[in-house]
PDB file of C-alpha atoms in Angstrom:
ATOM      1  CA  MET A   8     -17.242 -17.638 -18.549  1.00 69.00           C
ATOM      2  CA  ALA A   9     -20.167 -20.087 -18.752  1.00 80.00           C
ATOM      3  CA  LEU A  10     -22.809 -17.375 -18.281  1.00 78.00           C
ATOM      4  CA  GLN A  11     -21.536 -15.641 -21.396  1.00 81.00           C
ATOM      5  CA  SER A  12     -20.587 -18.598 -23.604  1.00 84.00           C
ATOM      6  CA  GLU A  13     -23.515 -20.908 -22.807  1.00 83.00           C
ATOM      7  CA  PHE A  14     -26.345 -18.604 -21.826  1.00 79.00           C
ATOM      8  CA  GLY A  15     -25.511 -15.379 -23.665  1.00 84.00           C
ATOM      9  CA  ILE A  16     -25.646 -13.300 -20.491  1.00 84.00           C
ATOM     10  CA  GLN A  17     -23.591 -10.103 -20.506  1.00 85.00           C
ATOM     11  CA  VAL A  18     -21.035 -10.159 -17.696  1.00 88.00           C
ATOM     12  CA  GLU A  19     -19.074  -7.120 -16.515  1.00 89.00           C
ATOM     13  CA  TYR A  20     -15.970  -7.440 -14.339  1.00 91.00           C
ATOM     14  CA  LEU A  21     -14.806  -4.959 -11.713  1.00 93.00           C
ATOM     15  CA  ASP A  22     -11.179  -3.923 -11.424  1.00 91.00           C
ATOM     16  CA  VAL A  23      -9.171  -3.730  -8.213  1.00 93.00           C
ATOM     17  CA  ASP A  24      -6.233  -1.485  -7.393  1.00 93.00           C
ATOM     18  CA  SER A  25      -2.740  -2.579  -6.289  1.00 92.00           C
ATOM     19  CA  ASP A  26      -4.069  -3.117  -2.767  1.00 93.00           C
ATOM     20  CA  GLY A  27      -6.873  -5.356  -4.016  1.00 94.00           C
ATOM     21  CA  VAL A  28      -9.533  -2.744  -3.241  1.00 94.00           C
ATOM     22  CA  LEU A  29     -12.646  -2.855  -5.403  1.00 94.00           C
ATOM     23  CA  ASP A  30     -13.437  -0.089  -7.899  1.00 94.00           C
ATOM     24  CA  TYR A  31     -16.677   1.147  -6.306  1.00 95.00           C
ATOM     25  CA  GLU A  32     -16.996   3.991  -8.798  1.00 94.00           C
ATOM     26  CA  LYS A  33     -17.111   1.558 -11.707  1.00 94.00           C
ATOM     27  CA  LEU A  34     -19.722  -0.473  -9.832  1.00 94.00           C
ATOM     28  CA  ALA A  35     -21.840   2.656  -9.415  1.00 93.00           C
ATOM     29  CA  THR A  36     -21.461   3.421 -13.129  1.00 92.00           C
ATOM     30  CA  LEU A  37     -22.501  -0.100 -14.124  1.00 92.00           C
ATOM     31  CA  LEU A  38     -25.479   0.012 -11.783  1.00 91.00           C
ATOM     32  CA  SER A  39     -26.606   3.278 -13.307  1.00 88.00           C
ATOM     33  CA  ALA A  40     -27.031   1.572 -16.680  1.00 80.00           C
ATOM     34  CA  GLU A  41     -30.430   0.202 -17.649  1.00 67.00           C
ATOM     35  CA  SER A  42     -29.481  -3.457 -18.202  1.00 68.00           C
ATOM     36  CA  LYS A  43     -28.514  -4.515 -14.699  1.00 68.00           C
ATOM     37  CA  THR A  44     -29.738  -7.662 -12.983  1.00 86.00           C
ATOM     38  CA  ILE A  45     -27.481  -9.067 -10.291  1.00 91.00           C
ATOM     39  CA  VAL A  46     -24.182  -8.190  -8.593  1.00 95.00           C
ATOM     40  CA  SER A  47     -22.081 -11.124  -7.381  1.00 95.00           C
ATOM     41  CA  LEU A  48     -19.090 -10.318  -5.157  1.00 96.00           C
ATOM     42  CA  MET A  49     -17.077 -11.920  -2.376  1.00 96.00           C
ATOM     43  CA  HIS A  50     -17.112 -10.551   1.141  1.00 98.00           C
ATOM     44  CA  VAL A  51     -13.503 -11.566   1.852  1.00 97.00           C
ATOM     45  CA  ASN A  52     -11.082 -12.562  -0.892  1.00 96.00           C
ATOM     46  CA  ASN A  53      -9.891 -16.075  -0.166  1.00 94.00           C
ATOM     47  CA  GLU A  54      -6.329 -15.437  -1.391  1.00 95.00           C
ATOM     48  CA  THR A  55      -5.470 -12.012  -0.019  1.00 95.00           C
ATOM     49  CA  GLY A  56      -8.046 -11.489   2.726  1.00 96.00           C
ATOM     50  CA  VAL A  57      -9.058  -8.106   1.275  1.00 97.00           C
ATOM     51  CA  ILE A  58     -12.499  -7.164   2.599  1.00 97.00           C
ATOM     52  CA  ASN A  59     -15.267  -5.784   0.410  1.00 97.00           C
ATOM     53  CA  ASP A  60     -17.738  -3.384   2.036  1.00 96.00           C
ATOM     54  CA  ILE A  61     -20.842  -5.536   1.550  1.00 97.00           C
ATOM     55  CA  ASN A  62     -23.113  -3.085   3.340  1.00 96.00           C
ATOM     56  CA  ARG A  63     -22.081  -0.312   0.932  1.00 97.00           C
ATOM     57  CA  ILE A  64     -22.446  -2.648  -2.061  1.00 97.00           C
ATOM     58  CA  GLY A  65     -25.847  -3.830  -0.885  1.00 96.00           C
ATOM     59  CA  VAL A  66     -27.142  -0.283  -0.482  1.00 96.00           C
ATOM     60  CA  MET A  67     -25.879   0.576  -3.976  1.00 95.00           C
ATOM     61  CA  CYS A  68     -27.721  -2.469  -5.355  1.00 94.00           C
ATOM     62  CA  GLN A  69     -30.929  -1.590  -3.522  1.00 93.00           C
ATOM     63  CA  GLN A  70     -30.857   1.950  -4.895  1.00 92.00           C
ATOM     64  CA  ALA A  71     -30.391   0.567  -8.421  1.00 92.00           C
ATOM     65  CA  LYS A  72     -33.018  -2.168  -7.863  1.00 92.00           C
ATOM     66  CA  ALA A  73     -30.423  -4.856  -8.587  1.00 93.00           C
ATOM     67  CA  LEU A  74     -30.030  -8.104  -6.649  1.00 94.00           C
ATOM     68  CA  PHE A  75     -26.906  -8.737  -4.574  1.00 96.00           C
ATOM     69  CA  HIS A  76     -25.367 -12.208  -4.324  1.00 97.00           C
ATOM     70  CA  CYS A  77     -22.506 -12.478  -1.811  1.00 97.00           C
ATOM     71  CA  ASP A  78     -19.927 -15.232  -1.430  1.00 97.00           C
ATOM     72  CA  THR A  79     -19.271 -15.307   2.329  1.00 97.00           C
ATOM     73  CA  VAL A  80     -17.387 -18.624   2.375  1.00 97.00           C
ATOM     74  CA  GLN A  81     -14.284 -17.000   3.862  1.00 96.00           C
ATOM     75  CA  SER A  82     -16.071 -14.963   6.533  1.00 97.00           C
ATOM     76  CA  ILE A  83     -19.092 -16.917   7.809  1.00 96.00           C
ATOM     77  CA  GLY A  84     -18.302 -18.190  11.292  1.00 96.00           C
ATOM     78  CA  LYS A  85     -15.466 -15.691  11.653  1.00 97.00           C
ATOM     79  CA  THR A  86     -17.408 -12.436  11.904  1.00 97.00           C
ATOM     80  CA  GLU A  87     -20.915 -11.299  12.764  1.00 96.00           C
ATOM     81  CA  PHE A  88     -23.742 -11.200  10.212  1.00 95.00           C
ATOM     82  CA  ASP A  89     -27.124  -9.599  10.841  1.00 94.00           C
ATOM     83  CA  LEU A  90     -29.203 -10.566   7.830  1.00 93.00           C
ATOM     84  CA  GLN A  91     -32.095  -8.489   9.127  1.00 93.00           C
ATOM     85  CA  GLN A  92     -29.909  -5.422   8.548  1.00 93.00           C
ATOM     86  CA  LEU A  93     -27.459  -6.399   5.785  1.00 94.00           C
ATOM     87  CA  PRO A  94     -28.886  -5.600   2.325  1.00 95.00           C
ATOM     88  CA  ILE A  95     -27.982  -9.002   0.822  1.00 96.00           C
ATOM     89  CA  ASP A  96     -30.396 -11.001  -1.344  1.00 96.00           C
ATOM     90  CA  PHE A  97     -28.394 -14.225  -1.666  1.00 96.00           C
ATOM     91  CA  LEU A  98     -25.598 -15.508   0.565  1.00 96.00           C
ATOM     92  CA  VAL A  99     -23.561 -18.721   0.243  1.00 97.00           C
ATOM     93  CA  ALA A 100     -21.263 -20.419   2.760  1.00 97.00           C
ATOM     94  CA  SER A 101     -19.264 -23.634   3.155  1.00 97.00           C
ATOM     95  CA  ALA A 102     -18.987 -25.661   6.363  1.00 97.00           C
ATOM     96  CA  HIS A 103     -15.310 -26.579   6.101  1.00 96.00           C
ATOM     97  CA  LYS A 104     -14.311 -22.942   6.577  1.00 96.00           C
ATOM     98  CA  PHE A 105     -15.671 -22.943  10.127  1.00 96.00           C
ATOM     99  CA  HIS A 106     -14.378 -26.445  10.974  1.00 97.00           C
ATOM    100  CA  GLY A 107     -17.538 -28.252   9.937  1.00 97.00           C
ATOM    101  CA  PRO A 108     -17.768 -31.308   7.636  1.00 97.00           C
ATOM    102  CA  LYS A 109     -16.308 -31.062   4.146  1.00 96.00           C
ATOM    103  CA  GLY A 110     -18.703 -31.250   1.241  1.00 93.00           C
ATOM    104  CA  ILE A 111     -21.646 -29.393   2.751  1.00 95.00           C
ATOM    105  CA  GLY A 112     -22.686 -25.755   2.646  1.00 96.00           C
ATOM    106  CA  PHE A 113     -25.743 -23.572   2.721  1.00 95.00           C
ATOM    107  CA  ALA A 114     -27.430 -20.748   0.869  1.00 93.00           C
ATOM    108  CA  PHE A 115     -29.507 -17.899   2.238  1.00 94.00           C
ATOM    109  CA  VAL A 116     -32.236 -16.612  -0.068  1.00 92.00           C
ATOM    110  CA  ARG A 117     -34.165 -13.490   0.839  1.00 93.00           C
ATOM    111  CA  LYS A 118     -37.882 -14.128   1.228  1.00 89.00           C
ATOM    112  CA  ASN A 119     -40.085 -13.655  -1.854  1.00 85.00           C
ATOM    113  CA  LEU A 120     -37.177 -14.088  -4.300  1.00 82.00           C
ATOM    114  CA  VAL A 121     -37.830 -16.808  -6.865  1.00 76.00           C
ATOM    115  CA  LEU A 122     -35.066 -19.166  -8.046  1.00 77.00           C
ATOM    116  CA  GLN A 123     -35.031 -21.649 -10.878  1.00 79.00           C
ATOM    117  CA  PRO A 124     -33.455 -25.027 -10.002  1.00 78.00           C
ATOM    118  CA  MET A 125     -30.244 -26.226 -11.651  1.00 76.00           C
ATOM    119  CA  ILE A 126     -30.946 -29.870 -10.732  1.00 79.00           C
ATOM    120  CA  PHE A 127     -34.580 -30.859 -11.150  1.00 80.00           C
ATOM    121  CA  GLY A 128     -36.256 -33.443  -8.964  1.00 76.00           C
ATOM    122  CA  GLY A 129     -38.051 -33.951  -5.666  1.00 71.00           C
ATOM    123  CA  GLU A 130     -39.774 -31.443  -3.447  1.00 74.00           C
ATOM    124  CA  GLN A 131     -37.711 -31.988  -0.280  1.00 73.00           C
ATOM    125  CA  GLU A 132     -35.677 -28.865  -1.129  1.00 74.00           C
ATOM    126  CA  LYS A 133     -38.787 -26.868  -2.113  1.00 74.00           C
ATOM    127  CA  GLY A 134     -38.218 -27.830  -5.720  1.00 76.00           C
ATOM    128  CA  TRP A 135     -34.840 -26.081  -5.898  1.00 77.00           C
ATOM    129  CA  ARG A 136     -32.646 -29.175  -5.904  1.00 78.00           C
ATOM    130  CA  ALA A 137     -32.946 -32.943  -6.331  1.00 82.00           C
ATOM    131  CA  GLY A 138     -31.241 -35.574  -4.198  1.00 82.00           C
ATOM    132  CA  THR A 139     -31.417 -37.048  -0.723  1.00 84.00           C
ATOM    133  CA  GLU A 140     -30.307 -34.711   2.047  1.00 85.00           C
ATOM    134  CA  SER A 141     -27.085 -35.566   3.859  1.00 90.00           C
ATOM    135  CA  VAL A 142     -28.550 -35.212   7.332  1.00 94.00           C
ATOM    136  CA  HIS A 143     -25.377 -36.024   9.260  1.00 96.00           C
ATOM    137  CA  GLN A 144     -23.441 -33.356   7.344  1.00 97.00           C
ATOM    138  CA  ILE A 145     -26.197 -30.794   7.807  1.00 96.00           C
ATOM    139  CA  ALA A 146     -26.289 -31.496  11.551  1.00 98.00           C
ATOM    140  CA  GLY A 147     -22.495 -31.289  11.762  1.00 98.00           C
ATOM    141  CA  MET A 148     -22.464 -28.008   9.875  1.00 98.00           C
ATOM    142  CA  ALA A 149     -25.125 -26.501  12.129  1.00 98.00           C
ATOM    143  CA  LYS A 150     -23.231 -27.515  15.281  1.00 98.00           C
ATOM    144  CA  ALA A 151     -19.907 -26.239  13.929  1.00 98.00           C
ATOM    145  CA  LEU A 152     -21.464 -22.875  13.071  1.00 98.00           C
ATOM    146  CA  GLU A 153     -23.048 -22.674  16.521  1.00 98.00           C
ATOM    147  CA  LEU A 154     -19.669 -23.352  18.171  1.00 98.00           C
ATOM    148  CA  SER A 155     -17.846 -20.870  15.938  1.00 97.00           C
ATOM    149  CA  TYR A 156     -20.119 -18.049  17.086  1.00 97.00           C
ATOM    150  CA  LEU A 157     -20.107 -19.228  20.680  1.00 97.00           C
ATOM    151  CA  HIS A 158     -16.306 -18.797  20.774  1.00 97.00           C
ATOM    152  CA  LEU A 159     -16.010 -16.021  18.165  1.00 97.00           C
ATOM    153  CA  THR A 160     -14.677 -13.227  20.386  1.00 97.00           C
ATOM    154  CA  ASP A 161     -11.904 -15.275  22.000  1.00 97.00           C
ATOM    155  CA  GLU A 162     -10.869 -17.034  18.800  1.00 97.00           C
ATOM    156  CA  ARG A 163     -10.828 -13.830  16.750  1.00 98.00           C
ATOM    157  CA  GLU A 164      -8.552 -12.182  19.326  1.00 98.00           C
ATOM    158  CA  TYR A 165      -6.261 -15.217  19.427  1.00 98.00           C
ATOM    159  CA  ILE A 166      -6.027 -15.557  15.635  1.00 98.00           C
ATOM    160  CA  SER A 167      -5.468 -11.817  15.143  1.00 98.00           C
ATOM    161  CA  ASP A 168      -2.565 -11.991  17.583  1.00 98.00           C
ATOM    162  CA  LEU A 169      -1.125 -14.977  15.689  1.00 98.00           C
ATOM    163  CA  LYS A 170      -1.289 -13.117  12.387  1.00 98.00           C
ATOM    164  CA  ASP A 171       0.435 -10.033  13.855  1.00 98.00           C
ATOM    165  CA  TYR A 172       3.106 -12.231  15.401  1.00 98.00           C
ATOM    166  CA  CYS A 173       3.710 -14.050  12.108  1.00 98.00           C
ATOM    167  CA  LEU A 174       4.048 -10.814  10.145  1.00 97.00           C
ATOM    168  CA  ASN A 175       6.438  -9.353  12.721  1.00 98.00           C
ATOM    169  CA  GLN A 176       8.606 -12.477  12.649  1.00 98.00           C
ATOM    170  CA  LEU A 177       8.651 -12.499   8.853  1.00 97.00           C
ATOM    171  CA  GLN A 178       9.541  -8.802   8.664  1.00 97.00           C
ATOM    172  CA  THR A 179      12.382  -9.364  11.126  1.00 97.00           C
ATOM    173  CA  ALA A 180      13.744 -12.280   9.086  1.00 95.00           C
ATOM    174  CA  PHE A 181      13.094 -10.688   5.672  1.00 94.00           C
ATOM    175  CA  PRO A 182      13.014  -6.871   5.937  1.00 94.00           C
ATOM    176  CA  GLU A 183      12.125  -6.501   2.241  1.00 93.00           C
ATOM    177  CA  ILE A 184       8.962  -8.563   2.566  1.00 94.00           C
ATOM    178  CA  SER A 185       5.678  -6.934   1.550  1.00 95.00           C
ATOM    179  CA  VAL A 186       2.020  -7.744   2.147  1.00 96.00           C
ATOM    180  CA  ASN A 187      -0.353  -8.316  -0.759  1.00 96.00           C
ATOM    181  CA  GLY A 188      -3.569  -6.503   0.089  1.00 95.00           C
ATOM    182  CA  LYS A 189      -4.597  -3.720   2.441  1.00 92.00           C
ATOM    183  CA  ASP A 190      -6.631  -3.906   5.679  1.00 92.00           C
ATOM    184  CA  THR A 191      -7.063  -7.633   5.273  1.00 97.00           C
ATOM    185  CA  PHE A 192      -9.217 -10.104   7.205  1.00 98.00           C
ATOM    186  CA  TYR A 193      -7.733 -11.287  10.474  1.00 97.00           C
ATOM    187  CA  ASN A 194      -7.073 -14.919   9.521  1.00 97.00           C
ATOM    188  CA  ILE A 195      -5.348 -14.484   6.126  1.00 97.00           C
ATOM    189  CA  LEU A 196      -1.894 -13.168   5.312  1.00 97.00           C
ATOM    190  CA  ASN A 197      -0.593 -13.023   1.751  1.00 97.00           C
ATOM    191  CA  ILE A 198       3.066 -12.069   1.466  1.00 96.00           C
ATOM    192  CA  LEU A 199       5.455 -11.293  -1.372  1.00 94.00           C
ATOM    193  CA  LEU A 200       8.849 -12.780  -0.547  1.00 90.00           C
ATOM    194  CA  PRO A 201      12.103 -11.087  -1.578  1.00 85.00           C
ATOM    195  CA  PHE A 202      13.355 -14.332  -3.146  1.00 83.00           C
ATOM    196  CA  SER A 203      14.662 -14.802  -6.664  1.00 78.00           C
ATOM    197  CA  THR A 204      12.178 -15.990  -9.262  1.00 73.00           C
ATOM    198  CA  GLU A 205      13.934 -19.344  -9.719  1.00 74.00           C
ATOM    199  CA  LYS A 206      13.022 -20.269  -6.134  1.00 71.00           C
ATOM    200  CA  THR A 207       9.315 -19.819  -6.821  1.00 70.00           C
ATOM    201  CA  ALA A 208       8.714 -23.265  -8.289  1.00 69.00           C
ATOM    202  CA  MET A 209      10.315 -25.214  -5.439  1.00 82.00           C
ATOM    203  CA  ILE A 210       9.379 -23.158  -2.401  1.00 87.00           C
ATOM    204  CA  LEU A 211       6.056 -24.905  -1.788  1.00 86.00           C
ATOM    205  CA  PHE A 212       7.682 -28.298  -2.297  1.00 87.00           C
ATOM    206  CA  ASN A 213      10.341 -27.526   0.311  1.00 89.00           C
ATOM    207  CA  LEU A 214       7.773 -26.237   2.797  1.00 91.00           C
ATOM    208  CA  ASP A 215       5.523 -29.234   2.193  1.00 91.00           C
ATOM    209  CA  MET A 216       8.421 -31.602   2.875  1.00 92.00           C
ATOM    210  CA  LYS A 217       8.789 -29.898   6.249  1.00 93.00           C
ATOM    211  CA  GLY A 218       5.110 -30.431   7.051  1.00 94.00           C
ATOM    212  CA  ILE A 219       4.077 -26.804   6.461  1.00 94.00           C
ATOM    213  CA  ALA A 220       0.783 -26.263   4.648  1.00 92.00           C
ATOM    214  CA  VAL A 221       0.719 -22.903   2.878  1.00 91.00           C
ATOM    215  CA  SER A 222      -0.131 -22.090  -0.728  1.00 86.00           C
ATOM    216  CA  ARG A 223       0.492 -19.718  -3.607  1.00 78.00           C
ATOM    217  CA  GLY A 224      -3.221 -19.092  -4.040  1.00 56.00           C
ATOM    218  CA  SER A 225      -6.584 -20.485  -3.014  1.00 46.00           C
ATOM    219  CA  ALA A 226      -7.320 -24.196  -2.715  1.00 47.00           C
ATOM    220  CA  CYS A 227      -9.433 -23.820  -5.864  1.00 47.00           C
ATOM    221  CA  GLN A 228      -6.232 -23.002  -7.791  1.00 45.00           C
ATOM    222  CA  SER A 229      -4.048 -25.707  -6.240  1.00 46.00           C
ATOM    223  CA  GLY A 230      -3.857 -27.746  -9.470  1.00 44.00           C
ATOM    224  CA  SER A 231      -2.843 -24.799 -11.628  1.00 48.00           C
ATOM    225  CA  VAL A 232       0.722 -23.898 -12.600  1.00 54.00           C
ATOM    226  CA  LYS A 233      -0.345 -20.403 -13.642  1.00 68.00           C
ATOM    227  CA  PRO A 234       0.200 -17.410 -11.359  1.00 73.00           C
ATOM    228  CA  SER A 235      -2.737 -16.415  -9.199  1.00 84.00           C
ATOM    229  CA  HIS A 236      -5.307 -14.483 -11.239  1.00 88.00           C
ATOM    230  CA  VAL A 237      -6.055 -12.487  -8.071  1.00 92.00           C
ATOM    231  CA  LEU A 238      -2.455 -11.340  -7.669  1.00 92.00           C
ATOM    232  CA  ALA A 239      -2.172 -10.773 -11.424  1.00 91.00           C
ATOM    233  CA  GLU A 240      -4.698  -7.950 -11.004  1.00 91.00           C
ATOM    234  CA  MET A 241      -2.656  -6.388  -8.180  1.00 92.00           C
ATOM    235  CA  LEU A 242       1.051  -6.907  -8.915  1.00 91.00           C
ATOM    236  CA  ASN A 243       3.319  -5.829 -11.731  1.00 89.00           C
ATOM    237  CA  GLU A 244       4.880  -8.475 -13.957  1.00 88.00           C
ATOM    238  CA  LYS A 245       8.195  -8.478 -12.076  1.00 88.00           C
ATOM    239  CA  ASP A 246       6.625  -9.020  -8.652  1.00 88.00           C
ATOM    240  CA  LEU A 247       4.156 -11.573 -10.004  1.00 88.00           C
ATOM    241  CA  ALA A 248       7.116 -13.776 -10.961  1.00 84.00           C
ATOM    242  CA  LYS A 249       8.377 -13.762  -7.372  1.00 85.00           C
ATOM    243  CA  PRO A 250       7.037 -16.186  -4.768  1.00 87.00           C
ATOM    244  CA  SER A 251       3.920 -15.061  -2.929  1.00 91.00           C
ATOM    245  CA  LEU A 252       2.553 -17.180  -0.110  1.00 93.00           C
ATOM    246  CA  ARG A 253      -0.963 -17.368   1.258  1.00 94.00           C
ATOM    247  CA  ILE A 254      -0.918 -18.164   4.968  1.00 96.00           C
ATOM    248  CA  SER A 255      -4.143 -18.813   6.839  1.00 96.00           C
ATOM    249  CA  PHE A 256      -4.552 -19.135  10.594  1.00 97.00           C
ATOM    250  CA  SER A 257      -6.998 -20.824  12.929  1.00 96.00           C
ATOM    251  CA  HIS A 258      -7.339 -21.204  16.691  1.00 96.00           C
ATOM    252  CA  TYR A 259      -5.570 -24.565  16.347  1.00 96.00           C
ATOM    253  CA  ASN A 260      -2.309 -22.880  15.285  1.00 97.00           C
ATOM    254  CA  THR A 261       0.440 -21.803  17.695  1.00 97.00           C
ATOM    255  CA  LYS A 262       3.313 -19.339  17.786  1.00 98.00           C
ATOM    256  CA  ALA A 263       5.714 -22.295  17.925  1.00 98.00           C
ATOM    257  CA  GLU A 264       4.415 -23.386  14.506  1.00 97.00           C
ATOM    258  CA  ILE A 265       4.992 -19.882  13.172  1.00 97.00           C
ATOM    259  CA  ASP A 266       8.565 -19.890  14.499  1.00 97.00           C
ATOM    260  CA  TYR A 267       9.137 -23.214  12.732  1.00 97.00           C
ATOM    261  CA  PHE A 268       7.680 -21.835   9.515  1.00 96.00           C
ATOM    262  CA  VAL A 269       9.906 -18.734   9.574  1.00 96.00           C
ATOM    263  CA  GLU A 270      13.032 -20.764  10.349  1.00 96.00           C
ATOM    264  CA  THR A 271      12.231 -23.099   7.471  1.00 94.00           C
ATOM    265  CA  LEU A 272      11.841 -20.148   5.111  1.00 92.00           C
ATOM    266  CA  LYS A 273      15.204 -18.800   6.274  1.00 91.00           C
ATOM    267  CA  SER A 274      16.841 -22.114   5.474  1.00 89.00           C
ATOM    268  CA  ILE A 275      15.425 -21.982   1.929  1.00 81.00           C
TER     269      ILE A 275
END
C-alpha cells in the first residue's frame, strides 16, 4: 500500500468473518494502542453490500481520540445521514452512485480539522486543491442528491422489493444458491452460484451478450482476472473458484428484467 511503501506510515488491516462482518474487537484493540491516528472504513461494501456500523465505529474512535474517515460512496443518496449526530470526521461520496454526473464527487470535513493538499495551487478550494471547478457537474450532483432524498422512501421500498423478488426467483431456479454477506444493503445482492468452476470464466461473457450487466466484483476490479479480494476474505478456496455474481438494483430496474436474467442463467 502506498501509505506504507512511500510514506512509511504503519497500516493495520481489519479482518472480516465468513459473513463479511467486521472484527470490532480487533478494532477496539488497535484503538487502545498508543500509536493511533485515523480509522478509514466503508459504510457499505460495494461488492457484497455488507453494512458497517459507522455510529459504533465513530463512537469508538471518539473515545480513543482517533479520527474517522468513512467511504459512503455506496450509501449516500440511498439512506439518511445526520452529520450533526454521526461521529464522522471525514466523509466521501461520488455522484454517479445516486444517478448524478460521472466524474464528480464531494468530501465532508468536520469543522476545525486541518488537511494538507495533495494538489497545490489556487485558493478557490480553500487551498486544498488546484484546478478550475466543474460547475455544471457540481450543479448536476447537487440536484441529483436533492432528488434522491426527495424520493428516498418510495425508491428504497421499490428497490428492496426488487431485491427480494430476485433472490426468491434465483433460489427457486437454483436451490443450492447462497448469498455472500449477511444483512446486506437493500440495493446489492452478491450470490454464489452452484455452477462448476469451468463455467466461471465465461458466465459474464454470456450474460453480457444477452445485454445483462452484472459483475464478479466492484467496477474498480473490472479489469482484473484475479478473484475478488473481498470474497477471498470470506469464502474458502473451493467456493472462491465458483462463480459469484454481484447484482445491483435501482428504481429503473423491473421484475421483467429479473425474470430475463434468471432465465438466461438457467440457459447457461
